[in-house]
mmCIF file of C-alpha atoms and ligand atoms in Angstrom:
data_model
loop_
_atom_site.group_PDB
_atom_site.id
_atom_site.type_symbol
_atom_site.label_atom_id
_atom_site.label_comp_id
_atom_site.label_asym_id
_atom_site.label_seq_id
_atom_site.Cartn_x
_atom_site.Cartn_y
_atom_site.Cartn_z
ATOM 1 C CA UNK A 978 -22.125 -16.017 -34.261
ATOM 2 C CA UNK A 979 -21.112 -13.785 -31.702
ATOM 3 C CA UNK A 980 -23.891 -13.035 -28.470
ATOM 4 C CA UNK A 981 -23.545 -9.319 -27.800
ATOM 5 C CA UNK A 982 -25.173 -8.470 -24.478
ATOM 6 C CA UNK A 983 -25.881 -4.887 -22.935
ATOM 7 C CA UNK A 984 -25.814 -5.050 -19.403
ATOM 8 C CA UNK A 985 -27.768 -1.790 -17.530
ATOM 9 C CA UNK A 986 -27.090 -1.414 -13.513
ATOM 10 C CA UNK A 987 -29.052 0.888 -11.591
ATOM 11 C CA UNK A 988 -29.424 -0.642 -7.839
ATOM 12 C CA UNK A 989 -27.504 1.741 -5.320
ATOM 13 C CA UNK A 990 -25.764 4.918 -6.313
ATOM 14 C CA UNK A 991 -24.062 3.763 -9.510
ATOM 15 C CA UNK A 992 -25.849 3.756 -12.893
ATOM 16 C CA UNK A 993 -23.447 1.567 -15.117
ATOM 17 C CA UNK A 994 -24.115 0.198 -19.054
ATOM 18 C CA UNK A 995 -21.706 -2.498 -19.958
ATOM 19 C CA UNK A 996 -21.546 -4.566 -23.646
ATOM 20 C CA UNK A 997 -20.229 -8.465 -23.447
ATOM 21 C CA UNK A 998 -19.038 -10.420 -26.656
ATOM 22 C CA UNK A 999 -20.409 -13.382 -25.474
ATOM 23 C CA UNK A 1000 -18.177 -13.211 -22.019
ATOM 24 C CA UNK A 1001 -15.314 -10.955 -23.268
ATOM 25 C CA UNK A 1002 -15.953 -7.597 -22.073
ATOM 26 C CA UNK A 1003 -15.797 -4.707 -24.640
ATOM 27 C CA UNK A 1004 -17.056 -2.344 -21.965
ATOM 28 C CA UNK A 1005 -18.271 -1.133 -18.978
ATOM 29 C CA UNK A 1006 -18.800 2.407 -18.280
ATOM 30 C CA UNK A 1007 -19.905 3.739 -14.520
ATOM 31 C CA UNK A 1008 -21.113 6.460 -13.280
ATOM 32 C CA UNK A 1009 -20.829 7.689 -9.921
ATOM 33 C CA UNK A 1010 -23.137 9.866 -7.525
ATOM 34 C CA UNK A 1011 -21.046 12.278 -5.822
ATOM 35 C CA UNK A 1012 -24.414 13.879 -4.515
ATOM 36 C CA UNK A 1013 -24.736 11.447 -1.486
ATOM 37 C CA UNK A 1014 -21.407 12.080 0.165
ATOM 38 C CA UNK A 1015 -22.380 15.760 1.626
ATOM 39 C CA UNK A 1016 -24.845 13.585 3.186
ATOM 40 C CA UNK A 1017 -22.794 10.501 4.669
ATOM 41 C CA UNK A 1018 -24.740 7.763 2.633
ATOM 42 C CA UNK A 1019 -27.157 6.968 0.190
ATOM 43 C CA UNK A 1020 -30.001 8.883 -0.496
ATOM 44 C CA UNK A 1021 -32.298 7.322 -2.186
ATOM 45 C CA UNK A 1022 -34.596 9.734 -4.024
ATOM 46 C CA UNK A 1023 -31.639 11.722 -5.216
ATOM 47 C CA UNK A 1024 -30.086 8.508 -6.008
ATOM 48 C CA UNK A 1025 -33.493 7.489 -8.495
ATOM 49 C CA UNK A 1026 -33.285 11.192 -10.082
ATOM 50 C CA UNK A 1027 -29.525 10.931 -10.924
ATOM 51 C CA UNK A 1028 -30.102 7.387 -12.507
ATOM 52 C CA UNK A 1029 -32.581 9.172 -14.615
ATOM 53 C CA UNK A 1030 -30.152 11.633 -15.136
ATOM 54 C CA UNK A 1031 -27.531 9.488 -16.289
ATOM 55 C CA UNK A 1032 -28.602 6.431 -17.917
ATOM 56 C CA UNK A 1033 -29.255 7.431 -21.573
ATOM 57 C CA UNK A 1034 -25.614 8.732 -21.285
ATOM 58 C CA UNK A 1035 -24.222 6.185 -19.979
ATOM 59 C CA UNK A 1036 -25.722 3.545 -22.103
ATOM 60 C CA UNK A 1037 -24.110 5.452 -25.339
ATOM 61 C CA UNK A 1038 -20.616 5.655 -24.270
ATOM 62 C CA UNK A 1039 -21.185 1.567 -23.129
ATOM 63 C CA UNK A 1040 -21.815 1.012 -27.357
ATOM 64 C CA UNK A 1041 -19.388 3.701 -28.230
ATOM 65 C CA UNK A 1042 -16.489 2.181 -26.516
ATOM 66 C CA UNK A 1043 -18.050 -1.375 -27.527
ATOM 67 C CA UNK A 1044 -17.730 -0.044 -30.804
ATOM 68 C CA UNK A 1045 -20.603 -2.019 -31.719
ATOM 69 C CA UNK A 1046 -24.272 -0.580 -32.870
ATOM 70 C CA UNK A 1047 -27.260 -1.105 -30.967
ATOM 71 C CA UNK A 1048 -28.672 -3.106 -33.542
ATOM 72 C CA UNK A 1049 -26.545 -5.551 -32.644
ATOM 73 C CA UNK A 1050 -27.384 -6.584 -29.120
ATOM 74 C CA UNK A 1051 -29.088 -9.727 -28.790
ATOM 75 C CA UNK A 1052 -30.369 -8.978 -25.428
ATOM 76 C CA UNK A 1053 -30.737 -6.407 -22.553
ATOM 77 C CA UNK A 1054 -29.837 -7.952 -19.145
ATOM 78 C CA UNK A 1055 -30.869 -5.720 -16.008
ATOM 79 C CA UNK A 1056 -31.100 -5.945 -12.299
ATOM 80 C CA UNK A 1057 -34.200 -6.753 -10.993
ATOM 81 C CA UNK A 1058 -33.203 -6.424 -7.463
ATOM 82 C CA UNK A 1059 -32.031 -6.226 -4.387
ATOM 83 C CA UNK A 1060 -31.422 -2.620 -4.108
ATOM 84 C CA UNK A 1061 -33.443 0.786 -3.769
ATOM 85 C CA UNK A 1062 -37.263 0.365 -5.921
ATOM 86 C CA UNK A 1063 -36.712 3.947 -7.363
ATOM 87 C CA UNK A 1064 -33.830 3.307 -9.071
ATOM 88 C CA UNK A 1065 -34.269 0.070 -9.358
ATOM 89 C CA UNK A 1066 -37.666 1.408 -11.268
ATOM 90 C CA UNK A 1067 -34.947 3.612 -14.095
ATOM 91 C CA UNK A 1068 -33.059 0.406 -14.679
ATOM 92 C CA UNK A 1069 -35.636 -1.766 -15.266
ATOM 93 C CA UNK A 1070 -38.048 1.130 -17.412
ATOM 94 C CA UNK A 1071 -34.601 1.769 -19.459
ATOM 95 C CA UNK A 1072 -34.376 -1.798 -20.575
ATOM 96 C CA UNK A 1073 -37.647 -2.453 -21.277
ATOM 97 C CA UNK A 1074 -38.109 0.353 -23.486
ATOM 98 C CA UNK A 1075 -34.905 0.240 -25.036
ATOM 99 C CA UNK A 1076 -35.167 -3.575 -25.694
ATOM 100 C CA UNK A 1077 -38.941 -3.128 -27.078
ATOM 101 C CA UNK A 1078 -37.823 -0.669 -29.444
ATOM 102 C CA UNK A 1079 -34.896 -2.519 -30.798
ATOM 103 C CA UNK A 1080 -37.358 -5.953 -30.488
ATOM 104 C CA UNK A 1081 -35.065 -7.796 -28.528
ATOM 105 C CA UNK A 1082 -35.438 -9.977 -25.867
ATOM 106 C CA UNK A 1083 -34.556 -8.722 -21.632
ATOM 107 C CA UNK A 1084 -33.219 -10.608 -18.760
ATOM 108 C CA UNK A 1085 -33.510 -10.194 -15.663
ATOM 109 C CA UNK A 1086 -30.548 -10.451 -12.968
ATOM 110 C CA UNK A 1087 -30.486 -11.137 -9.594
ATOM 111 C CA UNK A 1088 -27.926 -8.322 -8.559
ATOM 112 C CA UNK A 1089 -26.019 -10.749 -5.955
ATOM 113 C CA UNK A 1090 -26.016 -13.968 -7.931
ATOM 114 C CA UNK A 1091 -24.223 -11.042 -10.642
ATOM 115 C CA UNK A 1092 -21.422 -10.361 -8.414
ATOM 116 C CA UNK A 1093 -20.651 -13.997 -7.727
ATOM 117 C CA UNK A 1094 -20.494 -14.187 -11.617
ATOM 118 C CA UNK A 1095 -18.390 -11.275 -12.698
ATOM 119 C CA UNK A 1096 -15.626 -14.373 -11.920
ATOM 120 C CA UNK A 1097 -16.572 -15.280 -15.668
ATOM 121 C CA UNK A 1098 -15.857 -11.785 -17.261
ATOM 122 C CA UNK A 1099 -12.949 -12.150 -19.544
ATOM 123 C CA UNK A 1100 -11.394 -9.330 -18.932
ATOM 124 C CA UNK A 1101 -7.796 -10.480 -20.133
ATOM 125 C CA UNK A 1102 -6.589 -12.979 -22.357
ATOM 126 C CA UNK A 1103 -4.756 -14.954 -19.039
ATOM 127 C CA UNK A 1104 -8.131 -15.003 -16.932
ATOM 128 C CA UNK A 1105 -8.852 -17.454 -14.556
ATOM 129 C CA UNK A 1106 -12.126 -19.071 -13.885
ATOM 130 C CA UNK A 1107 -13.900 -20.371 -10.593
ATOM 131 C CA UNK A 1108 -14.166 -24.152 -11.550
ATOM 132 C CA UNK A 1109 -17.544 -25.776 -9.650
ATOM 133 C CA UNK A 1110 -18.481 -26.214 -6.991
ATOM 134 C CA UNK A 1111 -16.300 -23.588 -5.561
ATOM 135 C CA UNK A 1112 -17.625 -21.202 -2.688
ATOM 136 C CA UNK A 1113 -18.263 -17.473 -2.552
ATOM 137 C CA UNK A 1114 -17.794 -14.774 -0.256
ATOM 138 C CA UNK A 1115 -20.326 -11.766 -1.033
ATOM 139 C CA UNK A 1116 -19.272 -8.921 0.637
ATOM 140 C CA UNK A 1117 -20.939 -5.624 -0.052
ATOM 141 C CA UNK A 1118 -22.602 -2.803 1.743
ATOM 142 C CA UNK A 1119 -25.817 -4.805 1.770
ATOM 143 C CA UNK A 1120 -24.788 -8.068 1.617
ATOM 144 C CA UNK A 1121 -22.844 -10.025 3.537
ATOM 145 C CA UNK A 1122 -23.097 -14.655 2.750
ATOM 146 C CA UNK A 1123 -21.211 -17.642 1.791
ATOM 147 C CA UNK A 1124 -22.389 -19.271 -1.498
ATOM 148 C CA UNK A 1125 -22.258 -22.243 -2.834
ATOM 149 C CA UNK A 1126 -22.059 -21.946 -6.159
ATOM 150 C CA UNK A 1127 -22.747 -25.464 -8.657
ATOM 151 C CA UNK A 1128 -23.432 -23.445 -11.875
ATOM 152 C CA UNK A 1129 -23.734 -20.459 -13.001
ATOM 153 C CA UNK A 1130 -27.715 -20.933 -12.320
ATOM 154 C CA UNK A 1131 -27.424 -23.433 -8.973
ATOM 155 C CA UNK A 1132 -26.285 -21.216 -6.124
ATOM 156 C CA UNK A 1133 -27.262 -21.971 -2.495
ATOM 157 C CA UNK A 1134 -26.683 -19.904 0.660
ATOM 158 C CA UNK A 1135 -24.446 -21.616 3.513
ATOM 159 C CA UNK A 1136 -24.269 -18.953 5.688
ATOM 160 C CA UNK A 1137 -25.464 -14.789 5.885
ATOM 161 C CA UNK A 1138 -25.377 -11.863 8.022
ATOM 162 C CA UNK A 1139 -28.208 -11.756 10.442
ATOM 163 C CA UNK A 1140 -27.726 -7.864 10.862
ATOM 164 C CA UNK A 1141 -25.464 -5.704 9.291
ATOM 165 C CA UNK A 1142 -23.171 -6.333 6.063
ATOM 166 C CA UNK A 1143 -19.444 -6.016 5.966
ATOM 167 C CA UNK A 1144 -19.572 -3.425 3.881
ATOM 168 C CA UNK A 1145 -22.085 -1.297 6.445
ATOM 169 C CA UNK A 1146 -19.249 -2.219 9.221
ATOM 170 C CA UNK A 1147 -16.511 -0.124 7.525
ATOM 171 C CA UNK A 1148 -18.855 2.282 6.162
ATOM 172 C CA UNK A 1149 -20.418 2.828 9.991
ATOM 173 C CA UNK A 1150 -16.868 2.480 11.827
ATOM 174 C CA UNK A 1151 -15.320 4.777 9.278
ATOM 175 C CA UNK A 1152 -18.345 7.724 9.777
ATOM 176 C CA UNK A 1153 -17.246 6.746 14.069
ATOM 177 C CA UNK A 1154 -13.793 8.036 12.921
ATOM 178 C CA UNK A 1155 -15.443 11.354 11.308
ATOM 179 C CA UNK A 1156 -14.147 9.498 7.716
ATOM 180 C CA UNK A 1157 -15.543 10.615 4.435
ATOM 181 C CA UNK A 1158 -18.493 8.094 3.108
ATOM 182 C CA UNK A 1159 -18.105 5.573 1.704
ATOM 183 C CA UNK A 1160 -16.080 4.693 4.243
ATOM 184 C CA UNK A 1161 -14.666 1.324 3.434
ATOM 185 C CA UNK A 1162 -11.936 2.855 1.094
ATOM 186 C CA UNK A 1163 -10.652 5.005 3.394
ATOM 187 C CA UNK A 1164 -10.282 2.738 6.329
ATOM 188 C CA UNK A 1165 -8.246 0.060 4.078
ATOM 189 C CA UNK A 1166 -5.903 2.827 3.082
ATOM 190 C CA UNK A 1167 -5.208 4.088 6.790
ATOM 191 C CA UNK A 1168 -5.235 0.104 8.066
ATOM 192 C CA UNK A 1169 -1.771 -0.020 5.774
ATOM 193 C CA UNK A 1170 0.134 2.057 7.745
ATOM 194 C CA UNK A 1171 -1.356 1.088 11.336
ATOM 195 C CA UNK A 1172 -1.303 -1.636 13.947
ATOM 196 C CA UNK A 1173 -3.555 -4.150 13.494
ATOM 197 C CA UNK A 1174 -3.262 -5.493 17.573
ATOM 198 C CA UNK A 1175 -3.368 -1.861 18.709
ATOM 199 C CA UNK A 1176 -6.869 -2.602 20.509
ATOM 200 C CA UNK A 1177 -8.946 -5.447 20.362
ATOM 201 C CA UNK A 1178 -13.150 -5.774 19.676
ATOM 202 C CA UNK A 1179 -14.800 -8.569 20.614
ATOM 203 C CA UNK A 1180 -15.793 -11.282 17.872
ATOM 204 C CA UNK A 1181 -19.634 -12.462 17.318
ATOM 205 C CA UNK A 1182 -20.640 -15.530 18.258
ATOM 206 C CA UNK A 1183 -23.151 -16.835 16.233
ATOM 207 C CA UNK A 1184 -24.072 -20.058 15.215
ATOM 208 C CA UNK A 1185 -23.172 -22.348 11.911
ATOM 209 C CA UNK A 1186 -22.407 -20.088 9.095
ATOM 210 C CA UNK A 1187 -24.081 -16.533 9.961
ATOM 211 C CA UNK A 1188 -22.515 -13.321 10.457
ATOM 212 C CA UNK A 1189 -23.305 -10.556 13.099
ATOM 213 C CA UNK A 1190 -21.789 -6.785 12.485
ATOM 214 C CA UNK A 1191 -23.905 -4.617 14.812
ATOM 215 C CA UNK A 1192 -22.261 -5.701 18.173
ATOM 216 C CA UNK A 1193 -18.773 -4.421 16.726
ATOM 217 C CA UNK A 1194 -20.253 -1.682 15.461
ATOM 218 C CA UNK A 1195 -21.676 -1.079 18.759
ATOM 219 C CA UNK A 1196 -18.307 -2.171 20.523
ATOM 220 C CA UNK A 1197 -16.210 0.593 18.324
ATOM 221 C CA UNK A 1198 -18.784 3.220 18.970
ATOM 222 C CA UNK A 1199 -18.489 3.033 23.264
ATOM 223 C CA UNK A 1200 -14.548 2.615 22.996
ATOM 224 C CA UNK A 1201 -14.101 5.636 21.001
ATOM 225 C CA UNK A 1202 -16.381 7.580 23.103
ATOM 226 C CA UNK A 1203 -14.752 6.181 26.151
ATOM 227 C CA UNK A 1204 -11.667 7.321 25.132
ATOM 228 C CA UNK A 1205 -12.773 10.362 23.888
ATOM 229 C CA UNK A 1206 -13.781 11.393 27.555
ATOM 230 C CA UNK A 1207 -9.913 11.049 28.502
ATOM 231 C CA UNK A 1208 -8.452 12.666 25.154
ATOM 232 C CA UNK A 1209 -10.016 14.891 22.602
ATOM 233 C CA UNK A 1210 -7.616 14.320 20.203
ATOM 234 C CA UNK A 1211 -7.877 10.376 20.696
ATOM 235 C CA UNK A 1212 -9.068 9.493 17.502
ATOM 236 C CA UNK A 1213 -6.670 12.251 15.442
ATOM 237 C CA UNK A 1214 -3.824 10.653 17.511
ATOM 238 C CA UNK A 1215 -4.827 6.967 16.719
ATOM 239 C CA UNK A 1216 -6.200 6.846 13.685
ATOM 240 C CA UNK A 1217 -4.174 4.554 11.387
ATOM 241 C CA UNK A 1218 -4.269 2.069 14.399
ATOM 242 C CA UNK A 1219 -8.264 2.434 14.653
ATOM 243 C CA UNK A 1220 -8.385 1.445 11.327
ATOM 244 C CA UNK A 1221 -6.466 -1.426 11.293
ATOM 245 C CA UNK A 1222 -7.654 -3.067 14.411
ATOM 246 C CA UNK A 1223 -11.274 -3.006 13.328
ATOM 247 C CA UNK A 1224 -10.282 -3.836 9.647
ATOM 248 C CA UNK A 1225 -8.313 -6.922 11.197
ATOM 249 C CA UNK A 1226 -11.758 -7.609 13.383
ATOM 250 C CA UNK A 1227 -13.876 -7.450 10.407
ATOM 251 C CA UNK A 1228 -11.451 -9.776 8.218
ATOM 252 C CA UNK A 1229 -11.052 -12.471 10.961
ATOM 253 C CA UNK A 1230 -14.897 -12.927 11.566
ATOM 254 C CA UNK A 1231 -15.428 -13.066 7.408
ATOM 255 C CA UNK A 1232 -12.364 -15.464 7.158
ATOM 256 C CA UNK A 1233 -12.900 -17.633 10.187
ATOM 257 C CA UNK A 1234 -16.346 -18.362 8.711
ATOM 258 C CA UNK A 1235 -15.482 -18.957 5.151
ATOM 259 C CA UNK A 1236 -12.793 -21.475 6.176
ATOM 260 C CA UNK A 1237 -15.263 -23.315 8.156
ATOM 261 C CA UNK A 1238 -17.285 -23.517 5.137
ATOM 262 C CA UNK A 1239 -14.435 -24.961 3.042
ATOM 263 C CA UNK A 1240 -13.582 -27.763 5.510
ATOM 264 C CA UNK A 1241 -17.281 -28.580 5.805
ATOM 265 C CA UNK A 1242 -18.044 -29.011 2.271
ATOM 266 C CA UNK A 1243 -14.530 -29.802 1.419
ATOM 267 C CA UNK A 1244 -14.094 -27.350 -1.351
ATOM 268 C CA UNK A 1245 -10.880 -25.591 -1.790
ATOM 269 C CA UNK A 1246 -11.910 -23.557 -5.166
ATOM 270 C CA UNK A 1247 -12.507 -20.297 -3.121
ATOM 271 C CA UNK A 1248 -13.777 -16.628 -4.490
ATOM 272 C CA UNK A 1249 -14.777 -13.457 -2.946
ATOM 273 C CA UNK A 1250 -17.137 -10.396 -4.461
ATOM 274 C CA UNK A 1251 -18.584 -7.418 -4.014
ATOM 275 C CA UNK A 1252 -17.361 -4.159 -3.072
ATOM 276 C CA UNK A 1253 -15.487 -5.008 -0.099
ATOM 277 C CA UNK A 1254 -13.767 -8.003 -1.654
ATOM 278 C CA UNK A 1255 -11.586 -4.483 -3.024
ATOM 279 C CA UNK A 1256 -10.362 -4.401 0.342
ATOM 280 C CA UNK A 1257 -6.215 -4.979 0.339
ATOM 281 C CA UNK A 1258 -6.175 -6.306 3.638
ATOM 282 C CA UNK A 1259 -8.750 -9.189 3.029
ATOM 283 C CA UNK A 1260 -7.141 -9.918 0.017
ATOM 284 C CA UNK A 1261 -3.896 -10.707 1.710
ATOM 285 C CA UNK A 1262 -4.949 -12.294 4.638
ATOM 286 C CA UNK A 1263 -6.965 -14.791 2.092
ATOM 287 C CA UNK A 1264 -4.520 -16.045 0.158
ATOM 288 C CA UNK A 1265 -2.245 -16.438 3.443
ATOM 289 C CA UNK A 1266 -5.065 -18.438 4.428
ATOM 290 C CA UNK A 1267 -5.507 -20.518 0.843
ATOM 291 C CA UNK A 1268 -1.428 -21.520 1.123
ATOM 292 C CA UNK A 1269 -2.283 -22.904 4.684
ATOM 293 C CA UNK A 1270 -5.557 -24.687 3.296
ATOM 294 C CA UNK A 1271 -4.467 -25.516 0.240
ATOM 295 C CA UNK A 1272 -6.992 -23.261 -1.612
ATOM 296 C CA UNK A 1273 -6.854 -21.921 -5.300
ATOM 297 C CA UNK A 1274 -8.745 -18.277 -4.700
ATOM 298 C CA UNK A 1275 -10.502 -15.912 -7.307
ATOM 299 C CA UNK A 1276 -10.128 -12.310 -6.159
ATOM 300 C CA UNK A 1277 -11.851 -10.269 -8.699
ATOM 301 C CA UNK A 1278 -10.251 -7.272 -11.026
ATOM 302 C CA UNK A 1279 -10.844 -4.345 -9.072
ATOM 303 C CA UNK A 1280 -13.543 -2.871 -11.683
ATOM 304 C CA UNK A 1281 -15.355 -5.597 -10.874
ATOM 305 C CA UNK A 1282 -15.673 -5.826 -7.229
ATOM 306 C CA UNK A 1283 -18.184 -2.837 -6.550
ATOM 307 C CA UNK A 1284 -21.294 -2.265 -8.428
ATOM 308 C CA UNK A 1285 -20.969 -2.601 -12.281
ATOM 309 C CA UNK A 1286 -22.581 -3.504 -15.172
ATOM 310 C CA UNK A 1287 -20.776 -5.899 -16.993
ATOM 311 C CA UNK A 1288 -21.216 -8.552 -13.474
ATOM 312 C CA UNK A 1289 -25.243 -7.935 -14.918
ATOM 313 C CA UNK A 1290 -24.185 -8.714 -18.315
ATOM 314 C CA UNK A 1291 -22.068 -12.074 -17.738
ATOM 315 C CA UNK A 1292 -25.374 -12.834 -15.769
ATOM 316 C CA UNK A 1293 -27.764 -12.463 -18.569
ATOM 317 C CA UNK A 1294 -25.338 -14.283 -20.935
ATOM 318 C CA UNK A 1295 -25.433 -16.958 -19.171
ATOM 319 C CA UNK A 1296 -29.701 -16.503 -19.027
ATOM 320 C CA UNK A 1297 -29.651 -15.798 -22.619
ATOM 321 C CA UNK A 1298 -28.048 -19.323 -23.482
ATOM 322 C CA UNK A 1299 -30.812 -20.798 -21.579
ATOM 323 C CA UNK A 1300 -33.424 -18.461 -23.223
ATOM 324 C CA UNK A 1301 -34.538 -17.091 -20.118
ATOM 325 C CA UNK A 1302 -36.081 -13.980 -20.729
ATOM 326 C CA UNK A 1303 -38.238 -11.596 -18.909
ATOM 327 C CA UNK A 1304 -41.661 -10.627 -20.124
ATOM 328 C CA UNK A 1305 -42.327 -6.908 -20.685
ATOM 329 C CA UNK A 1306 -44.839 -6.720 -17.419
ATOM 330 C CA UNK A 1307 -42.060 -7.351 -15.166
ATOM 331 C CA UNK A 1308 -41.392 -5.768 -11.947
ATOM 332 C CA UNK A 1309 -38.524 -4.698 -9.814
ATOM 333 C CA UNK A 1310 -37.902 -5.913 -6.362
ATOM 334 C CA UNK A 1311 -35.981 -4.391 -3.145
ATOM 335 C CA UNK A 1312 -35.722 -6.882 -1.436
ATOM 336 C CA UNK A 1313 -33.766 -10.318 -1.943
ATOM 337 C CA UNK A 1314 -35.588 -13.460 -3.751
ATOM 338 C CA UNK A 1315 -31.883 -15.454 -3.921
HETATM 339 O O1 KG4 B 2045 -20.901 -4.010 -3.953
HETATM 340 P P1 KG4 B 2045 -20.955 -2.570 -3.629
HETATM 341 O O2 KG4 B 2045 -20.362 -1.588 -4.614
HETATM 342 O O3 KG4 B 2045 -22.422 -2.088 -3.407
HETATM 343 C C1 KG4 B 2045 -23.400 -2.881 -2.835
HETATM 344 O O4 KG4 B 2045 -23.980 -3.715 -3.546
HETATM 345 O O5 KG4 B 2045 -23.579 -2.713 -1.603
HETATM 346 O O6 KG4 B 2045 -20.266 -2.383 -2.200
HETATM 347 C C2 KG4 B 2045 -20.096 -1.145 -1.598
HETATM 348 C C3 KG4 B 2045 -19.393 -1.363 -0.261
HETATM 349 C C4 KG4 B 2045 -19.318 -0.112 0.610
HETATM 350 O O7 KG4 B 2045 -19.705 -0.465 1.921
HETATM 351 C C5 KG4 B 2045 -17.834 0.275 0.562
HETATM 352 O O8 KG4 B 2045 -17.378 0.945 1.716
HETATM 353 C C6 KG4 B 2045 -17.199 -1.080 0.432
HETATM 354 O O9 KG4 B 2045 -18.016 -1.763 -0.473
HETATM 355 N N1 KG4 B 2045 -15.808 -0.995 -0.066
HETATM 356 C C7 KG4 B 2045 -14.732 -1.320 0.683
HETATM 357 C C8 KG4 B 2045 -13.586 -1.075 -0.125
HETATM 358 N N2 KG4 B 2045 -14.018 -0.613 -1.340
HETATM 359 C C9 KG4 B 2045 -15.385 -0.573 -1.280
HETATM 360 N N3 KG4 B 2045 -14.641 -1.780 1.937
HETATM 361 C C10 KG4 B 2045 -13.404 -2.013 2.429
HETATM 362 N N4 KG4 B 2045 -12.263 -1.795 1.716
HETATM 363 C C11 KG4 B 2045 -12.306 -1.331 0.454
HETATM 364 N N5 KG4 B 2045 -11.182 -1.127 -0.239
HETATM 365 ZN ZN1 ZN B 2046 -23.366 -4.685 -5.108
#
């Protein structure tokens, strides 16, 4: 008999309902807040208010498009945390209530250990899966560690950002550049068309497997202004090459650590996740690196690299064949418990 799971995701600025066949995905519906780009990043009590807004919605095209009833779900997996508490609070509040009335059991997901494991959505009928151990860049725009990933339930940090996440570093260079939020996106689109050695930032240096962002941050934000002094239109002139150059910082200091990683623990079965694991240009420069190392890499579908439901779902399947469930006086929490 077939586990059907209904995954709900509510942690940032996305609320997202997603229904798994076991792992097969039948669907995974997102919605986005537009609200928080007038204001150049998240806002979090709009954020809780739109989840509100949204989630009963979103939940019924999820089973629509499932074509399934709610009747039969076996389970409701949701994140527990990290993220923002209020809208953490309308993704945890929805699946309680929702599982209570339909007397089914909830999971709860740890919203980074989900992105690692949206590798095991079977999204097409060629799909191929992590095999273990195999490491994990997380790369989001909280989040920035290497994993080491036994099982889908025995995951152990190597290495993690001691300031800001990758994710924040194109987001904060982009806003720099006067780009739209969320800046990532837009950077990775202008780093096509630009030089990548048009200037140089200096690289953390940091010991074993950590990462540092805010000195390149800080590094980006007195060479623009620098230059700025000597050309107004600096940054309207140079833009594409702006974009590459710190895109091509961010990807060597992500890469250069994740191959230490791999020679250290001698694993060559390599994935990345999380939203900037969308990025084209870390993409490439990965699997250049994989043919050198002799690496077999994961990069995930794209609908799967930034905040979605069905990476919760695959994560409470996973808990559900366990029988790890949640009881009803459960809590959210913002910050990480890995
Ligand atoms: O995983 P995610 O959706 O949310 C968090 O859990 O943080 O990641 C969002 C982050 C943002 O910083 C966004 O700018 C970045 O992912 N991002 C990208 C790209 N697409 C999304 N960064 C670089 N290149 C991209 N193509
Ligand atoms: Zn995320």
């Amino acid at each position: 008999m077939s586990t059907y799971i209904l995954g709900i995701e509510s942690s940032c600025d996305d609320t997202s309902a997603a229904v798994l066949q076991d792992t097969r995905i039948l669907s995974n519906v997102i919605a986005n807040q537009d609200i928080h780009k007038q204001y150049g990043g998240v806002v979090p009590e709009l954020a809780s208010r739109a989840h509100q807004q949204n989630i009963i919605p979103v939940v019924e095209v999820a089973l629509r498009q499932a074509k399934i009833s709610k009747n039969q779900l076996s389970a409701v997996a949701f994140t527990r945390g990290p993220g923002l508490l209020g809208s953490l609070l309308v993704g945890t509040s929805f699946a309680k209530s929702f599982a209570l009335g339909l007397g089914i059991p909830i999971i709860e997901v740890n919203h980074l250990r989900a992105h690692i494991l949206a590798h095991f959505i079977q999204a097409s009928d060629d799909h191929r899966t992590p095999q273990f151990p195999f490491l994990c860049l997380t790369v989001s725009g909280g989040h920035t560690q290497i994993v080491r990933v036994d099982s889908p339930s025995e995951m152990k940090i190597l290495g993690q950002t001691i300031d800001d996440a990758a994710g924040e570093a194109f987001d904060k260079s982009a806003k720099i550049m006067g780009l739209p939020y969320p800046g990532g996106p837009h950077i990775d689109k202008l780093a096509a068309i630009g030089n990548p050695q048009a200037y140089a930032f200096p690289e953390p240096k940091i010991q074993g497997l950590n990462y540092s962002f805010s000195g390149l941050k800080t590094s980006f934000l007195y060479f623009i202004r620098d230059e700025l002094k000597k050309n107004e239109q600096f940054i309207e002139e140079n833009k594409a090459d702006l974009a590459s150059s710190i895109q091509y910082t961010i990807i060597r200091i992500l890469l250069s650590k994740l191959r230490r990683a791999a020679r250290e623990t001698g694993i060559t079965e390599i994935a990345i996740a999380g939203g900037v694991s969308a990025n084209s240009g870390l993409r490439h420069t990965l699997n250049e690196m994989a043919a050198k190392e002799g690496w077999n890499t994961y990069l995930p579908a794209f609908q799967f690299t930034t905040d979605n439901a069905a990476m919760i779902a695959i994560a409470g399947y996973f808990k559900y064949l366990n029988k790890e469930f949640a009881p009803q006086t459960i809590t959210p929490f913002a910050k990480s418990l890995f």
